[in-house]
Amino acid sequence: EPEVTQTPSHQVTQMGQEVILRCVPISNHLYFYWYRQILGQKVEFLVSFYNNEISEKSEIFDDQFSVERPDGSNFTLKIRSTKLEDSAMYFCASSPGPSAETQYFGPGTRLLVL
Amino acid sequence: AQSVTQLDSQVPVFEEAPVELRCNYSSSVSVYLFWYVQYPNQGLQLLLKYLSGSTLVKGINGFEAEFNKSQTSFHLRKPSVHISDTAEYFCAVRGTGANNLFFGTGTRLTVIP
């Protein structure tokens, strides 16, 4: 069964450094998402992406964040200058269509900012 | 906007006993409702979803949930749990015109042998 994959599984970085989290969505899916879960808190929506542009974003997704689909398979989340409070589990998801369609989640990348 | 409340952060239950995990939501618009499960070191896997129609929804692994519009609830149930059901369970809601999911804080189900 096809699945969403994410790399790396764990990333440790220094405050102020840039990080890029990578995701490979399911191949025939058209909608892509990033969510994050700070330890002990709920999973929060960051951004959705369709047709090579952001379709929705939350207030968490400020100018420090960007997303890109650099080729036909990868979907990346970049944090330009990490802060301590960016430490979280980041989940990528994809779906074949919008709204009612099921979002399929990857295993997550655990980011620790020191 | 939508929000989800999962009142029980942890639910211990003996093997083969029934279980109910509670979920309440709030929304000013029509919603779709979802339950996801997260096993250790894995991603979120869809258990079941309610889009429309019958309010009783059956999912994988013997789980079912009932949509109750008047009580704004979508409780998850299983008549007899197994050790392998030990996991974190997340309820989520999405407005029918939106793409983003709003999650609850999760319920950790621990099945005791």
PDB file of N, CA, C and O in Angstrom, chain A residues 10 31 33 35 37 40-45 48 50 55-56 89 91 95 97-108, chain B residues 3-5 32 34 36 38 41-46 49 51 88 90 94-106:
ATOM      1  N   HIS A  10      14.492  12.203  12.762  1.00  0.00           N
ATOM      2  CA  HIS A  10      14.858  13.097  13.866  1.00  0.00           C
ATOM      3  C   HIS A  10      15.850  14.130  13.352  1.00  0.00           C
ATOM      4  O   HIS A  10      16.699  13.815  12.510  1.00  0.00           O
ATOM      5  N   TYR A  31      -3.071  17.185  -3.177  1.00  0.00           N
ATOM      6  CA  TYR A  31      -3.093  18.140  -2.075  1.00  0.00           C
ATOM      7  C   TYR A  31      -2.079  17.704  -1.031  1.00  0.00           C
ATOM      8  O   TYR A  31      -2.008  16.516  -0.689  1.00  0.00           O
ATOM      9  N   TYR A  33      -0.005  18.763   2.801  1.00  0.00           N
ATOM     10  CA  TYR A  33      -0.215  19.489   4.053  1.00  0.00           C
ATOM     11  C   TYR A  33       0.985  19.307   4.963  1.00  0.00           C
ATOM     12  O   TYR A  33       1.670  18.292   4.921  1.00  0.00           O
ATOM     13  N   TYR A  35       1.527  19.620   9.239  1.00  0.00           N
ATOM     14  CA  TYR A  35       0.992  19.816  10.578  1.00  0.00           C
ATOM     15  C   TYR A  35       2.155  19.704  11.562  1.00  0.00           C
ATOM     16  O   TYR A  35       3.188  19.128  11.239  1.00  0.00           O
ATOM     17  N   GLN A  37       3.068  19.006  15.975  1.00  0.00           N
ATOM     18  CA  GLN A  37       2.564  18.666  17.307  1.00  0.00           C
ATOM     19  C   GLN A  37       3.664  18.954  18.313  1.00  0.00           C
ATOM     20  O   GLN A  37       4.669  18.220  18.369  1.00  0.00           O
ATOM     21  N   GLY A  40       3.038  17.111  24.030  1.00  0.00           N
ATOM     22  CA  GLY A  40       1.958  17.254  25.003  1.00  0.00           C
ATOM     23  C   GLY A  40       0.792  18.093  24.539  1.00  0.00           C
ATOM     24  O   GLY A  40      -0.177  18.265  25.292  1.00  0.00           O
ATOM     25  N   GLN A  41       0.876  18.627  23.314  1.00  0.00           N
ATOM     26  CA  GLN A  41      -0.208  19.468  22.808  1.00  0.00           C
ATOM     27  C   GLN A  41      -0.874  18.822  21.601  1.00  0.00           C
ATOM     28  O   GLN A  41      -0.484  17.746  21.163  1.00  0.00           O
ATOM     29  N   LYS A  42      -1.896  19.489  21.082  1.00  0.00           N
ATOM     30  CA  LYS A  42      -2.630  18.899  19.971  1.00  0.00           C
ATOM     31  C   LYS A  42      -1.904  19.087  18.648  1.00  0.00           C
ATOM     32  O   LYS A  42      -1.032  19.943  18.504  1.00  0.00           O
ATOM     33  N   VAL A  43      -2.262  18.254  17.690  1.00  0.00           N
ATOM     34  CA  VAL A  43      -1.747  18.392  16.337  1.00  0.00           C
ATOM     35  C   VAL A  43      -2.360  19.651  15.733  1.00  0.00           C
ATOM     36  O   VAL A  43      -3.582  19.834  15.769  1.00  0.00           O
ATOM     37  N   GLU A  44      -1.506  20.520  15.161  1.00  0.00           N
ATOM     38  CA  GLU A  44      -1.969  21.816  14.627  1.00  0.00           C
ATOM     39  C   GLU A  44      -1.671  21.913  13.135  1.00  0.00           C
ATOM     40  O   GLU A  44      -0.569  21.591  12.692  1.00  0.00           O
ATOM     41  N   PHE A  45      -2.621  22.433  12.402  1.00  0.00           N
ATOM     42  CA  PHE A  45      -2.452  22.657  10.969  1.00  0.00           C
ATOM     43  C   PHE A  45      -1.487  23.808  10.724  1.00  0.00           C
ATOM     44  O   PHE A  45      -1.550  24.850  11.391  1.00  0.00           O
ATOM     45  N   SER A  48      -1.593  24.154   3.710  1.00  0.00           N
ATOM     46  CA  SER A  48      -1.973  23.231   2.652  1.00  0.00           C
ATOM     47  C   SER A  48      -1.497  23.790   1.321  1.00  0.00           C
ATOM     48  O   SER A  48      -1.363  25.009   1.150  1.00  0.00           O
ATOM     49  N   TYR A  50      -1.593  23.233  -3.061  1.00  0.00           N
ATOM     50  CA  TYR A  50      -2.230  22.620  -4.210  1.00  0.00           C
ATOM     51  C   TYR A  50      -1.853  23.381  -5.461  1.00  0.00           C
ATOM     52  O   TYR A  50      -1.802  24.617  -5.452  1.00  0.00           O
ATOM     53  N   SER A  55      -2.685  26.984  -0.517  1.00  0.00           N
ATOM     54  CA  SER A  55      -4.125  27.201  -0.588  1.00  0.00           C
ATOM     55  C   SER A  55      -4.697  27.684   0.741  1.00  0.00           C
ATOM     56  O   SER A  55      -5.646  28.471   0.754  1.00  0.00           O
ATOM     57  N   GLU A  56      -4.127  27.230   1.842  1.00  0.00           N
ATOM     58  CA  GLU A  56      -4.526  27.726   3.159  1.00  0.00           C
ATOM     59  C   GLU A  56      -3.315  27.705   4.073  1.00  0.00           C
ATOM     60  O   GLU A  56      -2.436  26.869   3.906  1.00  0.00           O
ATOM     61  N   MET A  89       7.002  17.709  16.681  1.00  0.00           N
ATOM     62  CA  MET A  89       6.911  16.671  15.652  1.00  0.00           C
ATOM     63  C   MET A  89       6.189  17.300  14.470  1.00  0.00           C
ATOM     64  O   MET A  89       5.118  17.890  14.648  1.00  0.00           O
ATOM     65  N   PHE A  91       4.379  16.670  10.895  1.00  0.00           N
ATOM     66  CA  PHE A  91       3.746  15.652  10.067  1.00  0.00           C
ATOM     67  C   PHE A  91       3.425  16.221   8.689  1.00  0.00           C
ATOM     68  O   PHE A  91       2.867  17.304   8.570  1.00  0.00           O
ATOM     69  N   SER A  95      -3.496  14.129   0.147  1.00  0.00           N
ATOM     70  CA  SER A  95      -4.817  13.593  -0.176  1.00  0.00           C
ATOM     71  C   SER A  95      -5.043  13.708  -1.679  1.00  0.00           C
ATOM     72  O   SER A  95      -4.474  14.589  -2.331  1.00  0.00           O
ATOM     73  N   GLY A  97      -7.766  14.567  -3.165  1.00  0.00           N
ATOM     74  CA  GLY A  97      -8.608  15.722  -3.460  1.00  0.00           C
ATOM     75  C   GLY A  97      -8.799  16.524  -2.202  1.00  0.00           C
ATOM     76  O   GLY A  97      -8.225  16.228  -1.157  1.00  0.00           O
ATOM     77  N   PRO A  98      -9.635  17.545  -2.291  1.00  0.00           N
ATOM     78  CA  PRO A  98      -9.812  18.429  -1.138  1.00  0.00           C
ATOM     79  C   PRO A  98     -10.880  17.925  -0.182  1.00  0.00           C
ATOM     80  O   PRO A  98     -11.487  16.901  -0.410  1.00  0.00           O
ATOM     81  N   SER A  99     -11.050  18.633   0.885  1.00  0.00           N
ATOM     82  CA  SER A  99     -12.201  18.593   1.762  1.00  0.00           C
ATOM     83  C   SER A  99     -12.561  17.207   2.286  1.00  0.00           C
ATOM     84  O   SER A  99     -12.067  16.769   3.289  1.00  0.00           O
ATOM     85  N   ALA A 100     -13.422  16.480   1.582  1.00  0.00           N
ATOM     86  CA  ALA A 100     -13.914  15.208   2.112  1.00  0.00           C
ATOM     87  C   ALA A 100     -12.910  14.086   1.982  1.00  0.00           C
ATOM     88  O   ALA A 100     -13.063  13.039   2.612  1.00  0.00           O
ATOM     89  N   GLU A 101     -11.903  14.299   1.186  1.00  0.00           N
ATOM     90  CA  GLU A 101     -10.954  13.213   0.959  1.00  0.00           C
ATOM     91  C   GLU A 101     -10.080  12.968   2.184  1.00  0.00           C
ATOM     92  O   GLU A 101      -9.691  13.902   2.878  1.00  0.00           O
ATOM     93  N   THR A 102      -9.755  11.713   2.398  1.00  0.00           N
ATOM     94  CA  THR A 102      -8.901  11.341   3.513  1.00  0.00           C
ATOM     95  C   THR A 102      -7.506  11.891   3.322  1.00  0.00           C
ATOM     96  O   THR A 102      -6.936  11.811   2.233  1.00  0.00           O
ATOM     97  N   GLN A 103      -6.942  12.438   4.391  1.00  0.00           N
ATOM     98  CA  GLN A 103      -5.552  12.851   4.396  1.00  0.00           C
ATOM     99  C   GLN A 103      -4.712  11.708   4.958  1.00  0.00           C
ATOM    100  O   GLN A 103      -5.004  11.184   6.027  1.00  0.00           O
ATOM    101  N   TYR A 104      -3.689  11.346   4.229  1.00  0.00           N
ATOM    102  CA  TYR A 104      -2.790  10.271   4.631  1.00  0.00           C
ATOM    103  C   TYR A 104      -1.524  10.896   5.206  1.00  0.00           C
ATOM    104  O   TYR A 104      -0.883  11.715   4.554  1.00  0.00           O
ATOM    105  N   PHE A 105      -1.187  10.473   6.416  1.00  0.00           N
ATOM    106  CA  PHE A 105      -0.089  11.092   7.143  1.00  0.00           C
ATOM    107  C   PHE A 105       1.191  10.270   7.078  1.00  0.00           C
ATOM    108  O   PHE A 105       1.164   9.040   7.058  1.00  0.00           O
ATOM    109  N   GLY A 106       2.309  10.973   7.074  1.00  0.00           N
ATOM    110  CA  GLY A 106       3.600  10.337   7.222  1.00  0.00           C
ATOM    111  C   GLY A 106       3.923  10.090   8.687  1.00  0.00           C
ATOM    112  O   GLY A 106       3.165  10.488   9.569  1.00  0.00           O
ATOM    113  N   PRO A 107       5.064   9.445   8.960  1.00  0.00           N
ATOM    114  CA  PRO A 107       5.435   9.088  10.331  1.00  0.00           C
ATOM    115  C   PRO A 107       5.945  10.258  11.157  1.00  0.00           C
ATOM    116  O   PRO A 107       6.104  10.142  12.367  1.00  0.00           O
ATOM    117  N   GLY A 108       6.242  11.379  10.499  1.00  0.00           N
ATOM    118  CA  GLY A 108       6.682  12.562  11.232  1.00  0.00           C
ATOM    119  C   GLY A 108       8.186  12.719  11.303  1.00  0.00           C
ATOM    120  O   GLY A 108       8.951  11.754  11.170  1.00  0.00           O
TER     121      GLY A 108
ATOM    122  N   SER B   3     -13.279  23.393  16.579  1.00  0.00           N
ATOM    123  CA  SER B   3     -12.416  22.897  17.654  1.00  0.00           C
ATOM    124  C   SER B   3     -12.921  21.539  18.113  1.00  0.00           C
ATOM    125  O   SER B   3     -14.084  21.190  17.877  1.00  0.00           O
ATOM    126  N   VAL B   4     -12.027  20.786  18.725  1.00  0.00           N
ATOM    127  CA  VAL B   4     -12.343  19.433  19.177  1.00  0.00           C
ATOM    128  C   VAL B   4     -11.879  19.280  20.618  1.00  0.00           C
ATOM    129  O   VAL B   4     -10.786  19.727  20.975  1.00  0.00           O
ATOM    130  N   THR B   5     -12.691  18.639  21.416  1.00  0.00           N
ATOM    131  CA  THR B   5     -12.338  18.351  22.805  1.00  0.00           C
ATOM    132  C   THR B   5     -12.351  16.856  23.038  1.00  0.00           C
ATOM    133  O   THR B   5     -13.363  16.191  22.782  1.00  0.00           O
ATOM    134  N   TYR B  32     -17.018  17.575   8.602  1.00  0.00           N
ATOM    135  CA  TYR B  32     -16.661  16.175   8.456  1.00  0.00           C
ATOM    136  C   TYR B  32     -15.893  15.795   9.723  1.00  0.00           C
ATOM    137  O   TYR B  32     -15.151  16.607  10.267  1.00  0.00           O
ATOM    138  N   PHE B  34     -13.463  12.806  11.870  1.00  0.00           N
ATOM    139  CA  PHE B  34     -12.482  11.745  11.648  1.00  0.00           C
ATOM    140  C   PHE B  34     -11.942  11.242  12.988  1.00  0.00           C
ATOM    141  O   PHE B  34     -11.854  11.985  13.961  1.00  0.00           O
ATOM    142  N   TYR B  36      -8.352   9.263  13.995  1.00  0.00           N
ATOM    143  CA  TYR B  36      -7.058   8.738  13.591  1.00  0.00           C
ATOM    144  C   TYR B  36      -6.436   7.996  14.773  1.00  0.00           C
ATOM    145  O   TYR B  36      -6.667   8.337  15.929  1.00  0.00           O
ATOM    146  N   GLN B  38      -2.581   6.552  16.246  1.00  0.00           N
ATOM    147  CA  GLN B  38      -1.134   6.642  16.098  1.00  0.00           C
ATOM    148  C   GLN B  38      -0.478   5.577  16.959  1.00  0.00           C
ATOM    149  O   GLN B  38      -0.520   5.645  18.193  1.00  0.00           O
ATOM    150  N   ASN B  41       5.865   5.386  17.210  1.00  0.00           N
ATOM    151  CA  ASN B  41       6.839   5.638  16.137  1.00  0.00           C
ATOM    152  C   ASN B  41       6.244   5.520  14.738  1.00  0.00           C
ATOM    153  O   ASN B  41       6.963   5.249  13.770  1.00  0.00           O
ATOM    154  N   GLN B  42       4.946   5.712  14.628  1.00  0.00           N
ATOM    155  CA  GLN B  42       4.304   5.673  13.321  1.00  0.00           C
ATOM    156  C   GLN B  42       3.496   6.946  13.097  1.00  0.00           C
ATOM    157  O   GLN B  42       3.296   7.752  14.006  1.00  0.00           O
ATOM    158  N   GLY B  43       3.039   7.136  11.873  1.00  0.00           N
ATOM    159  CA  GLY B  43       2.213   8.295  11.547  1.00  0.00           C
ATOM    160  C   GLY B  43       0.772   8.093  11.968  1.00  0.00           C
ATOM    161  O   GLY B  43       0.415   7.102  12.582  1.00  0.00           O
ATOM    162  N   LEU B  44      -0.049   9.047  11.623  1.00  0.00           N
ATOM    163  CA  LEU B  44      -1.467   8.991  11.934  1.00  0.00           C
ATOM    164  C   LEU B  44      -2.181   8.164  10.868  1.00  0.00           C
ATOM    165  O   LEU B  44      -2.056   8.441   9.679  1.00  0.00           O
ATOM    166  N   GLN B  45      -2.943   7.169  11.316  1.00  0.00           N
ATOM    167  CA  GLN B  45      -3.666   6.293  10.395  1.00  0.00           C
ATOM    168  C   GLN B  45      -5.159   6.502  10.576  1.00  0.00           C
ATOM    169  O   GLN B  45      -5.658   6.510  11.702  1.00  0.00           O
ATOM    170  N   LEU B  46      -5.879   6.655   9.464  1.00  0.00           N
ATOM    171  CA  LEU B  46      -7.315   6.880   9.561  1.00  0.00           C
ATOM    172  C   LEU B  46      -8.027   5.620  10.033  1.00  0.00           C
ATOM    173  O   LEU B  46      -7.848   4.544   9.474  1.00  0.00           O
ATOM    174  N   LYS B  49     -14.314   7.724   9.239  1.00  0.00           N
ATOM    175  CA  LYS B  49     -14.709   9.104   9.023  1.00  0.00           C
ATOM    176  C   LYS B  49     -16.215   9.193   8.805  1.00  0.00           C
ATOM    177  O   LYS B  49     -16.838   8.243   8.306  1.00  0.00           O
ATOM    178  N   LEU B  51     -18.865  11.574   6.814  1.00  0.00           N
ATOM    179  CA  LEU B  51     -19.041  12.653   5.840  1.00  0.00           C
ATOM    180  C   LEU B  51     -20.510  13.050   5.754  1.00  0.00           C
ATOM    181  O   LEU B  51     -20.848  14.236   5.738  1.00  0.00           O
ATOM    182  N   GLU B  88      -2.383   5.897  20.615  1.00  0.00           N
ATOM    183  CA  GLU B  88      -2.960   7.229  20.834  1.00  0.00           C
ATOM    184  C   GLU B  88      -4.044   7.434  19.781  1.00  0.00           C
ATOM    185  O   GLU B  88      -3.829   7.152  18.599  1.00  0.00           O
ATOM    186  N   PHE B  90      -6.802  10.086  18.027  1.00  0.00           N
ATOM    187  CA  PHE B  90      -7.078  11.500  17.816  1.00  0.00           C
ATOM    188  C   PHE B  90      -8.396  11.667  17.066  1.00  0.00           C
ATOM    189  O   PHE B  90      -8.609  11.056  16.018  1.00  0.00           O
ATOM    190  N   ARG B  94     -13.221  18.818  10.287  1.00  0.00           N
ATOM    191  CA  ARG B  94     -12.897  19.721   9.184  1.00  0.00           C
ATOM    192  C   ARG B  94     -14.183  20.329   8.655  1.00  0.00           C
ATOM    193  O   ARG B  94     -15.169  19.613   8.466  1.00  0.00           O
ATOM    194  N   GLY B  95     -14.182  21.622   8.433  1.00  0.00           N
ATOM    195  CA  GLY B  95     -15.324  22.269   7.816  1.00  0.00           C
ATOM    196  C   GLY B  95     -15.506  21.727   6.405  1.00  0.00           C
ATOM    197  O   GLY B  95     -14.523  21.410   5.727  1.00  0.00           O
ATOM    198  N   THR B  96     -16.734  21.599   5.937  1.00  0.00           N
ATOM    199  CA  THR B  96     -16.980  20.954   4.657  1.00  0.00           C
ATOM    200  C   THR B  96     -16.381  21.719   3.489  1.00  0.00           C
ATOM    201  O   THR B  96     -16.175  21.163   2.420  1.00  0.00           O
ATOM    202  N   GLY B  97     -16.093  22.986   3.675  1.00  0.00           N
ATOM    203  CA  GLY B  97     -15.490  23.756   2.589  1.00  0.00           C
ATOM    204  C   GLY B  97     -14.008  23.998   2.772  1.00  0.00           C
ATOM    205  O   GLY B  97     -13.393  24.722   1.979  1.00  0.00           O
ATOM    206  N   ALA B  98     -13.423  23.381   3.784  1.00  0.00           N
ATOM    207  CA  ALA B  98     -12.017  23.654   4.113  1.00  0.00           C
ATOM    208  C   ALA B  98     -11.153  22.426   3.885  1.00  0.00           C
ATOM    209  O   ALA B  98     -11.653  21.326   3.694  1.00  0.00           O
ATOM    210  N   ASN B  99      -9.851  22.640   3.907  1.00  0.00           N
ATOM    211  CA  ASN B  99      -8.909  21.543   3.744  1.00  0.00           C
ATOM    212  C   ASN B  99      -8.226  21.149   5.044  1.00  0.00           C
ATOM    213  O   ASN B  99      -7.783  20.022   5.181  1.00  0.00           O
ATOM    214  N   ASN B 100      -8.107  22.067   5.985  1.00  0.00           N
ATOM    215  CA  ASN B 100      -7.321  21.781   7.167  1.00  0.00           C
ATOM    216  C   ASN B 100      -8.142  21.060   8.229  1.00  0.00           C
ATOM    217  O   ASN B 100      -9.320  21.310   8.414  1.00  0.00           O
ATOM    218  N   LEU B 101      -7.474  20.134   8.908  1.00  0.00           N
ATOM    219  CA  LEU B 101      -8.064  19.388  10.003  1.00  0.00           C
ATOM    220  C   LEU B 101      -7.761  20.077  11.325  1.00  0.00           C
ATOM    221  O   LEU B 101      -6.662  20.587  11.532  1.00  0.00           O
ATOM    222  N   PHE B 102      -8.745  20.063  12.227  1.00  0.00           N
ATOM    223  CA  PHE B 102      -8.527  20.506  13.600  1.00  0.00           C
ATOM    224  C   PHE B 102      -8.567  19.262  14.476  1.00  0.00           C
ATOM    225  O   PHE B 102      -9.548  18.518  14.465  1.00  0.00           O
ATOM    226  N   PHE B 103      -7.499  19.063  15.232  1.00  0.00           N
ATOM    227  CA  PHE B 103      -7.370  17.863  16.040  1.00  0.00           C
ATOM    228  C   PHE B 103      -7.661  18.131  17.510  1.00  0.00           C
ATOM    229  O   PHE B 103      -7.436  19.237  18.019  1.00  0.00           O
ATOM    230  N   GLY B 104      -8.087  17.073  18.198  1.00  0.00           N
ATOM    231  CA  GLY B 104      -8.128  17.099  19.646  1.00  0.00           C
ATOM    232  C   GLY B 104      -6.749  16.780  20.202  1.00  0.00           C
ATOM    233  O   GLY B 104      -5.804  16.517  19.453  1.00  0.00           O
ATOM    234  N   THR B 105      -6.638  16.797  21.512  1.00  0.00           N
ATOM    235  CA  THR B 105      -5.347  16.568  22.157  1.00  0.00           C
ATOM    236  C   THR B 105      -4.980  15.096  22.256  1.00  0.00           C
ATOM    237  O   THR B 105      -3.871  14.764  22.652  1.00  0.00           O
ATOM    238  N   GLY B 106      -5.898  14.225  21.882  1.00  0.00           N
ATOM    239  CA  GLY B 106      -5.584  12.803  21.853  1.00  0.00           C
ATOM    240  C   GLY B 106      -5.956  12.085  23.134  1.00  0.00           C
ATOM    241  O   GLY B 106      -6.005  12.676  24.225  1.00  0.00           O
TER     242      GLY B 106
END
